[in-house]
Amino acid sequence: QVQLVESGGGSVQAGGSLRLSCAASGYTYRVDCTAWFRQAPGKEREGVAAIDRDGSTTYADSVKGRFTISRDNAKNTVYLQMNSLTFEDTAMYYCAASVFRCRGNTCLQSTRYQNWGQGTQVTVSS
Protein backbone atom coordinates (compact mmCIF):
# COMPACT_ATOMS: atom_id res chain seq x y z
CA GLN A 1 0.00 0.00 0.00
CA VAL A 2 1.02 3.55 -0.68
CA GLN A 3 -0.36 6.39 1.42
CA LEU A 4 -0.79 9.78 -0.20
CA VAL A 5 -1.37 13.12 1.49
CA GLU A 6 -2.17 16.22 -0.52
CA SER A 7 -1.64 19.79 0.59
CA GLY A 8 -1.45 23.28 -0.88
CA GLY A 9 -5.03 23.87 -1.90
CA GLY A 10 -6.86 27.07 -1.15
CA SER A 11 -8.68 30.04 -2.59
CA VAL A 12 -7.16 32.28 -5.21
CA GLN A 13 -8.31 34.89 -7.66
CA ALA A 14 -8.40 34.19 -11.38
CA GLY A 15 -4.97 34.60 -12.89
CA GLY A 16 -3.27 33.52 -9.69
CA SER A 17 -1.13 30.51 -8.87
CA LEU A 18 -1.05 27.63 -6.42
CA ARG A 19 1.32 24.73 -5.85
CA LEU A 20 -0.09 21.42 -4.70
CA SER A 21 2.03 18.79 -2.98
CA CYS A 22 1.51 15.05 -2.72
CA ALA A 23 3.61 13.30 -0.11
CA ALA A 24 3.85 9.53 -0.44
CA SER A 25 4.73 6.94 2.16
CA GLY A 26 4.67 3.17 2.42
CA TYR A 27 5.68 1.02 -0.55
CA THR A 28 6.74 3.98 -2.65
CA TYR A 29 9.37 1.94 -4.48
CA ARG A 30 6.55 0.12 -6.25
CA VAL A 31 5.04 3.27 -7.72
CA ASP A 32 5.55 3.73 -11.44
CA CYS A 33 3.26 6.66 -12.12
CA THR A 34 1.80 9.46 -10.00
CA ALA A 35 -0.94 11.71 -11.22
CA TRP A 36 -3.22 14.54 -10.26
CA PHE A 37 -6.95 14.28 -10.88
CA ARG A 38 -9.70 16.76 -10.17
CA GLN A 39 -13.41 16.63 -9.71
CA ALA A 40 -15.78 19.57 -9.74
CA PRO A 41 -19.31 19.34 -8.32
CA GLY A 42 -21.58 17.53 -10.75
CA LYS A 43 -18.73 16.55 -13.04
CA GLU A 44 -16.73 13.40 -13.59
CA ARG A 45 -13.24 13.02 -12.23
CA GLU A 46 -10.68 13.97 -14.84
CA GLY A 47 -6.97 13.43 -15.14
CA VAL A 48 -4.96 16.62 -15.06
CA ALA A 49 -1.29 15.64 -15.16
CA ALA A 50 0.89 12.59 -14.60
CA ILE A 51 4.56 11.80 -14.18
CA ASP A 52 6.22 8.41 -14.36
CA ARG A 53 9.32 7.07 -12.63
CA ASP A 54 11.49 8.19 -15.54
CA GLY A 55 10.19 11.74 -15.32
CA SER A 56 8.03 11.62 -18.44
CA THR A 57 4.97 13.82 -18.11
CA THR A 58 1.47 13.90 -19.56
CA TYR A 59 -1.03 16.75 -19.39
CA ALA A 60 -4.69 17.20 -20.14
CA ASP A 61 -5.24 19.64 -22.99
CA SER A 62 -7.12 21.98 -20.66
CA VAL A 63 -4.03 22.63 -18.52
CA LYS A 64 -1.15 22.42 -21.00
CA GLY A 65 1.06 25.46 -20.76
CA ARG A 66 -0.41 26.44 -17.38
CA PHE A 67 0.25 23.48 -15.06
CA THR A 68 3.54 21.72 -14.40
CA ILE A 69 3.95 18.41 -12.63
CA SER A 70 7.27 17.54 -11.04
CA ARG A 71 8.72 15.18 -8.47
CA ASP A 72 11.33 15.18 -5.73
CA ASN A 73 12.37 11.57 -5.31
CA ALA A 74 14.37 12.29 -2.17
CA LYS A 75 11.21 13.58 -0.49
CA ASN A 76 8.80 11.11 -2.14
CA THR A 77 6.76 14.12 -3.14
CA VAL A 78 5.06 15.10 -6.37
CA TYR A 79 4.09 18.69 -7.04
CA LEU A 80 1.57 20.39 -9.28
CA GLN A 81 2.38 24.01 -10.05
CA MET A 82 -0.76 25.72 -11.31
CA ASN A 83 -0.49 29.10 -12.99
CA SER A 84 -3.00 31.34 -14.75
CA LEU A 85 -5.82 29.74 -12.84
CA THR A 86 -9.38 30.21 -14.07
CA PHE A 87 -12.79 29.63 -12.51
CA GLU A 88 -12.99 26.37 -14.48
CA ASP A 89 -10.03 25.02 -12.48
CA THR A 90 -12.14 25.05 -9.30
CA ALA A 91 -12.36 21.47 -8.04
CA MET A 92 -11.21 18.97 -5.48
CA TYR A 93 -7.75 17.83 -6.52
CA TYR A 94 -6.63 14.29 -5.82
CA CYS A 95 -3.24 12.66 -5.99
CA ALA A 96 -3.06 9.07 -7.20
CA ALA A 97 -0.31 6.49 -7.54
CA SER A 98 -0.09 3.42 -9.73
CA VAL A 99 2.23 0.42 -9.64
CA PHE A 100 1.54 -0.19 -13.31
CA ARG A 101 3.39 1.38 -16.17
CA CYS A 102 1.50 3.82 -18.27
CA ARG A 103 2.29 5.84 -21.32
CA GLY A 104 0.72 8.91 -22.81
CA ASN A 105 -2.92 9.57 -22.20
CA THR A 106 -3.38 6.23 -20.43
CA CYS A 107 -1.63 7.88 -17.50
CA LEU A 108 -4.69 10.11 -17.09
CA GLN A 109 -7.17 7.24 -16.74
CA SER A 110 -8.34 6.94 -13.15
CA THR A 111 -8.91 3.19 -13.45
CA ARG A 112 -5.13 2.66 -13.69
CA TYR A 113 -4.55 3.96 -10.16
CA GLN A 114 -4.78 1.90 -6.99
CA ASN A 115 -3.85 4.43 -4.34
CA TRP A 116 -5.59 7.74 -3.75
CA GLY A 117 -5.25 10.65 -1.38
CA GLN A 118 -8.10 12.42 0.38
CA GLY A 119 -7.96 15.47 -1.84
CA THR A 120 -7.35 19.17 -1.45
CA GLN A 121 -9.81 21.86 -2.50
CA VAL A 122 -8.88 24.52 -5.03
CA THR A 123 -11.28 27.43 -5.44
CA VAL A 124 -10.71 30.12 -8.05
CA SER A 125 -12.82 33.24 -7.90
CA SER A 126 -13.49 35.17 -11.06
PDB file of C-alpha atoms in Angstrom:
ATOM      1  CA  GLN A   1       0.000   0.000   0.000  1.00  0.00           C
ATOM      2  CA  VAL A   2       1.020   3.553  -0.676  1.00  0.00           C
ATOM      3  CA  GLN A   3      -0.356   6.386   1.418  1.00  0.00           C
ATOM      4  CA  LEU A   4      -0.792   9.778  -0.201  1.00  0.00           C
ATOM      5  CA  VAL A   5      -1.369  13.118   1.493  1.00  0.00           C
ATOM      6  CA  GLU A   6      -2.166  16.224  -0.522  1.00  0.00           C
ATOM      7  CA  SER A   7      -1.641  19.795   0.586  1.00  0.00           C
ATOM      8  CA  GLY A   8      -1.451  23.277  -0.877  1.00  0.00           C
ATOM      9  CA  GLY A   9      -5.029  23.871  -1.901  1.00  0.00           C
ATOM     10  CA  GLY A  10      -6.858  27.068  -1.147  1.00  0.00           C
ATOM     11  CA  SER A  11      -8.678  30.040  -2.589  1.00  0.00           C
ATOM     12  CA  VAL A  12      -7.156  32.278  -5.214  1.00  0.00           C
ATOM     13  CA  GLN A  13      -8.313  34.888  -7.665  1.00  0.00           C
ATOM     14  CA  ALA A  14      -8.396  34.192 -11.378  1.00  0.00           C
ATOM     15  CA  GLY A  15      -4.966  34.598 -12.886  1.00  0.00           C
ATOM     16  CA  GLY A  16      -3.269  33.523  -9.691  1.00  0.00           C
ATOM     17  CA  SER A  17      -1.134  30.511  -8.875  1.00  0.00           C
ATOM     18  CA  LEU A  18      -1.052  27.627  -6.416  1.00  0.00           C
ATOM     19  CA  ARG A  19       1.317  24.733  -5.855  1.00  0.00           C
ATOM     20  CA  LEU A  20      -0.092  21.423  -4.698  1.00  0.00           C
ATOM     21  CA  SER A  21       2.026  18.795  -2.982  1.00  0.00           C
ATOM     22  CA  CYS A  22       1.508  15.047  -2.724  1.00  0.00           C
ATOM     23  CA  ALA A  23       3.610  13.296  -0.111  1.00  0.00           C
ATOM     24  CA  ALA A  24       3.851   9.527  -0.445  1.00  0.00           C
ATOM     25  CA  SER A  25       4.733   6.937   2.163  1.00  0.00           C
ATOM     26  CA  GLY A  26       4.665   3.169   2.418  1.00  0.00           C
ATOM     27  CA  TYR A  27       5.685   1.016  -0.552  1.00  0.00           C
ATOM     28  CA  THR A  28       6.738   3.983  -2.652  1.00  0.00           C
ATOM     29  CA  TYR A  29       9.370   1.936  -4.483  1.00  0.00           C
ATOM     30  CA  ARG A  30       6.547   0.120  -6.252  1.00  0.00           C
ATOM     31  CA  VAL A  31       5.039   3.271  -7.720  1.00  0.00           C
ATOM     32  CA  ASP A  32       5.548   3.729 -11.439  1.00  0.00           C
ATOM     33  CA  CYS A  33       3.259   6.657 -12.118  1.00  0.00           C
ATOM     34  CA  THR A  34       1.802   9.455 -10.002  1.00  0.00           C
ATOM     35  CA  ALA A  35      -0.943  11.714 -11.216  1.00  0.00           C
ATOM     36  CA  TRP A  36      -3.224  14.541 -10.256  1.00  0.00           C
ATOM     37  CA  PHE A  37      -6.950  14.281 -10.875  1.00  0.00           C
ATOM     38  CA  ARG A  38      -9.700  16.756 -10.170  1.00  0.00           C
ATOM     39  CA  GLN A  39     -13.412  16.631  -9.714  1.00  0.00           C
ATOM     40  CA  ALA A  40     -15.782  19.572  -9.736  1.00  0.00           C
ATOM     41  CA  PRO A  41     -19.313  19.335  -8.320  1.00  0.00           C
ATOM     42  CA  GLY A  42     -21.584  17.533 -10.748  1.00  0.00           C
ATOM     43  CA  LYS A  43     -18.733  16.546 -13.041  1.00  0.00           C
ATOM     44  CA  GLU A  44     -16.735  13.397 -13.589  1.00  0.00           C
ATOM     45  CA  ARG A  45     -13.239  13.021 -12.226  1.00  0.00           C
ATOM     46  CA  GLU A  46     -10.677  13.974 -14.843  1.00  0.00           C
ATOM     47  CA  GLY A  47      -6.970  13.427 -15.143  1.00  0.00           C
ATOM     48  CA  VAL A  48      -4.957  16.623 -15.057  1.00  0.00           C
ATOM     49  CA  ALA A  49      -1.288  15.637 -15.158  1.00  0.00           C
ATOM     50  CA  ALA A  50       0.887  12.589 -14.601  1.00  0.00           C
ATOM     51  CA  ILE A  51       4.559  11.804 -14.180  1.00  0.00           C
ATOM     52  CA  ASP A  52       6.218   8.408 -14.363  1.00  0.00           C
ATOM     53  CA  ARG A  53       9.317   7.069 -12.632  1.00  0.00           C
ATOM     54  CA  ASP A  54      11.487   8.194 -15.539  1.00  0.00           C
ATOM     55  CA  GLY A  55      10.194  11.737 -15.325  1.00  0.00           C
ATOM     56  CA  SER A  56       8.032  11.625 -18.440  1.00  0.00           C
ATOM     57  CA  THR A  57       4.967  13.819 -18.114  1.00  0.00           C
ATOM     58  CA  THR A  58       1.471  13.896 -19.561  1.00  0.00           C
ATOM     59  CA  TYR A  59      -1.029  16.747 -19.387  1.00  0.00           C
ATOM     60  CA  ALA A  60      -4.685  17.204 -20.140  1.00  0.00           C
ATOM     61  CA  ASP A  61      -5.241  19.639 -22.993  1.00  0.00           C
ATOM     62  CA  SER A  62      -7.120  21.980 -20.663  1.00  0.00           C
ATOM     63  CA  VAL A  63      -4.031  22.627 -18.519  1.00  0.00           C
ATOM     64  CA  LYS A  64      -1.153  22.422 -20.997  1.00  0.00           C
ATOM     65  CA  GLY A  65       1.058  25.460 -20.758  1.00  0.00           C
ATOM     66  CA  ARG A  66      -0.410  26.436 -17.377  1.00  0.00           C
ATOM     67  CA  PHE A  67       0.250  23.478 -15.063  1.00  0.00           C
ATOM     68  CA  THR A  68       3.542  21.719 -14.404  1.00  0.00           C
ATOM     69  CA  ILE A  69       3.954  18.407 -12.630  1.00  0.00           C
ATOM     70  CA  SER A  70       7.275  17.539 -11.036  1.00  0.00           C
ATOM     71  CA  ARG A  71       8.716  15.183  -8.471  1.00  0.00           C
ATOM     72  CA  ASP A  72      11.332  15.183  -5.728  1.00  0.00           C
ATOM     73  CA  ASN A  73      12.373  11.567  -5.306  1.00  0.00           C
ATOM     74  CA  ALA A  74      14.369  12.287  -2.169  1.00  0.00           C
ATOM     75  CA  LYS A  75      11.212  13.576  -0.492  1.00  0.00           C
ATOM     76  CA  ASN A  76       8.798  11.105  -2.137  1.00  0.00           C
ATOM     77  CA  THR A  77       6.758  14.115  -3.137  1.00  0.00           C
ATOM     78  CA  VAL A  78       5.057  15.100  -6.367  1.00  0.00           C
ATOM     79  CA  TYR A  79       4.086  18.692  -7.040  1.00  0.00           C
ATOM     80  CA  LEU A  80       1.566  20.390  -9.282  1.00  0.00           C
ATOM     81  CA  GLN A  81       2.385  24.007 -10.051  1.00  0.00           C
ATOM     82  CA  MET A  82      -0.759  25.716 -11.311  1.00  0.00           C
ATOM     83  CA  ASN A  83      -0.487  29.102 -12.994  1.00  0.00           C
ATOM     84  CA  SER A  84      -2.999  31.344 -14.750  1.00  0.00           C
ATOM     85  CA  LEU A  85      -5.825  29.744 -12.843  1.00  0.00           C
ATOM     86  CA  THR A  86      -9.383  30.205 -14.069  1.00  0.00           C
ATOM     87  CA  PHE A  87     -12.786  29.631 -12.514  1.00  0.00           C
ATOM     88  CA  GLU A  88     -12.992  26.369 -14.477  1.00  0.00           C
ATOM     89  CA  ASP A  89     -10.035  25.023 -12.476  1.00  0.00           C
ATOM     90  CA  THR A  90     -12.139  25.046  -9.301  1.00  0.00           C
ATOM     91  CA  ALA A  91     -12.359  21.470  -8.042  1.00  0.00           C
ATOM     92  CA  MET A  92     -11.208  18.969  -5.478  1.00  0.00           C
ATOM     93  CA  TYR A  93      -7.753  17.829  -6.521  1.00  0.00           C
ATOM     94  CA  TYR A  94      -6.626  14.287  -5.824  1.00  0.00           C
ATOM     95  CA  CYS A  95      -3.244  12.664  -5.987  1.00  0.00           C
ATOM     96  CA  ALA A  96      -3.064   9.067  -7.200  1.00  0.00           C
ATOM     97  CA  ALA A  97      -0.307   6.494  -7.542  1.00  0.00           C
ATOM     98  CA  SER A  98      -0.089   3.423  -9.725  1.00  0.00           C
ATOM     99  CA  VAL A  99       2.227   0.418  -9.640  1.00  0.00           C
ATOM    100  CA  PHE A 100       1.543  -0.189 -13.311  1.00  0.00           C
ATOM    101  CA  ARG A 101       3.394   1.382 -16.165  1.00  0.00           C
ATOM    102  CA  CYS A 102       1.498   3.819 -18.275  1.00  0.00           C
ATOM    103  CA  ARG A 103       2.288   5.845 -21.321  1.00  0.00           C
ATOM    104  CA  GLY A 104       0.723   8.909 -22.813  1.00  0.00           C
ATOM    105  CA  ASN A 105      -2.924   9.568 -22.197  1.00  0.00           C
ATOM    106  CA  THR A 106      -3.378   6.234 -20.428  1.00  0.00           C
ATOM    107  CA  CYS A 107      -1.633   7.882 -17.502  1.00  0.00           C
ATOM    108  CA  LEU A 108      -4.685  10.109 -17.092  1.00  0.00           C
ATOM    109  CA  GLN A 109      -7.173   7.243 -16.744  1.00  0.00           C
ATOM    110  CA  SER A 110      -8.342   6.942 -13.154  1.00  0.00           C
ATOM    111  CA  THR A 111      -8.906   3.194 -13.454  1.00  0.00           C
ATOM    112  CA  ARG A 112      -5.132   2.660 -13.691  1.00  0.00           C
ATOM    113  CA  TYR A 113      -4.550   3.958 -10.156  1.00  0.00           C
ATOM    114  CA  GLN A 114      -4.780   1.897  -6.988  1.00  0.00           C
ATOM    115  CA  ASN A 115      -3.853   4.431  -4.343  1.00  0.00           C
ATOM    116  CA  TRP A 116      -5.590   7.736  -3.749  1.00  0.00           C
ATOM    117  CA  GLY A 117      -5.245  10.649  -1.381  1.00  0.00           C
ATOM    118  CA  GLN A 118      -8.100  12.419   0.376  1.00  0.00           C
ATOM    119  CA  GLY A 119      -7.960  15.469  -1.843  1.00  0.00           C
ATOM    120  CA  THR A 120      -7.350  19.172  -1.449  1.00  0.00           C
ATOM    121  CA  GLN A 121      -9.809  21.856  -2.498  1.00  0.00           C
ATOM    122  CA  VAL A 122      -8.878  24.522  -5.033  1.00  0.00           C
ATOM    123  CA  THR A 123     -11.279  27.431  -5.436  1.00  0.00           C
ATOM    124  CA  VAL A 124     -10.709  30.116  -8.049  1.00  0.00           C
ATOM    125  CA  SER A 125     -12.818  33.238  -7.897  1.00  0.00           C
ATOM    126  CA  SER A 126     -13.485  35.174 -11.058  1.00  0.00           C
TER     127      SER A 126
END
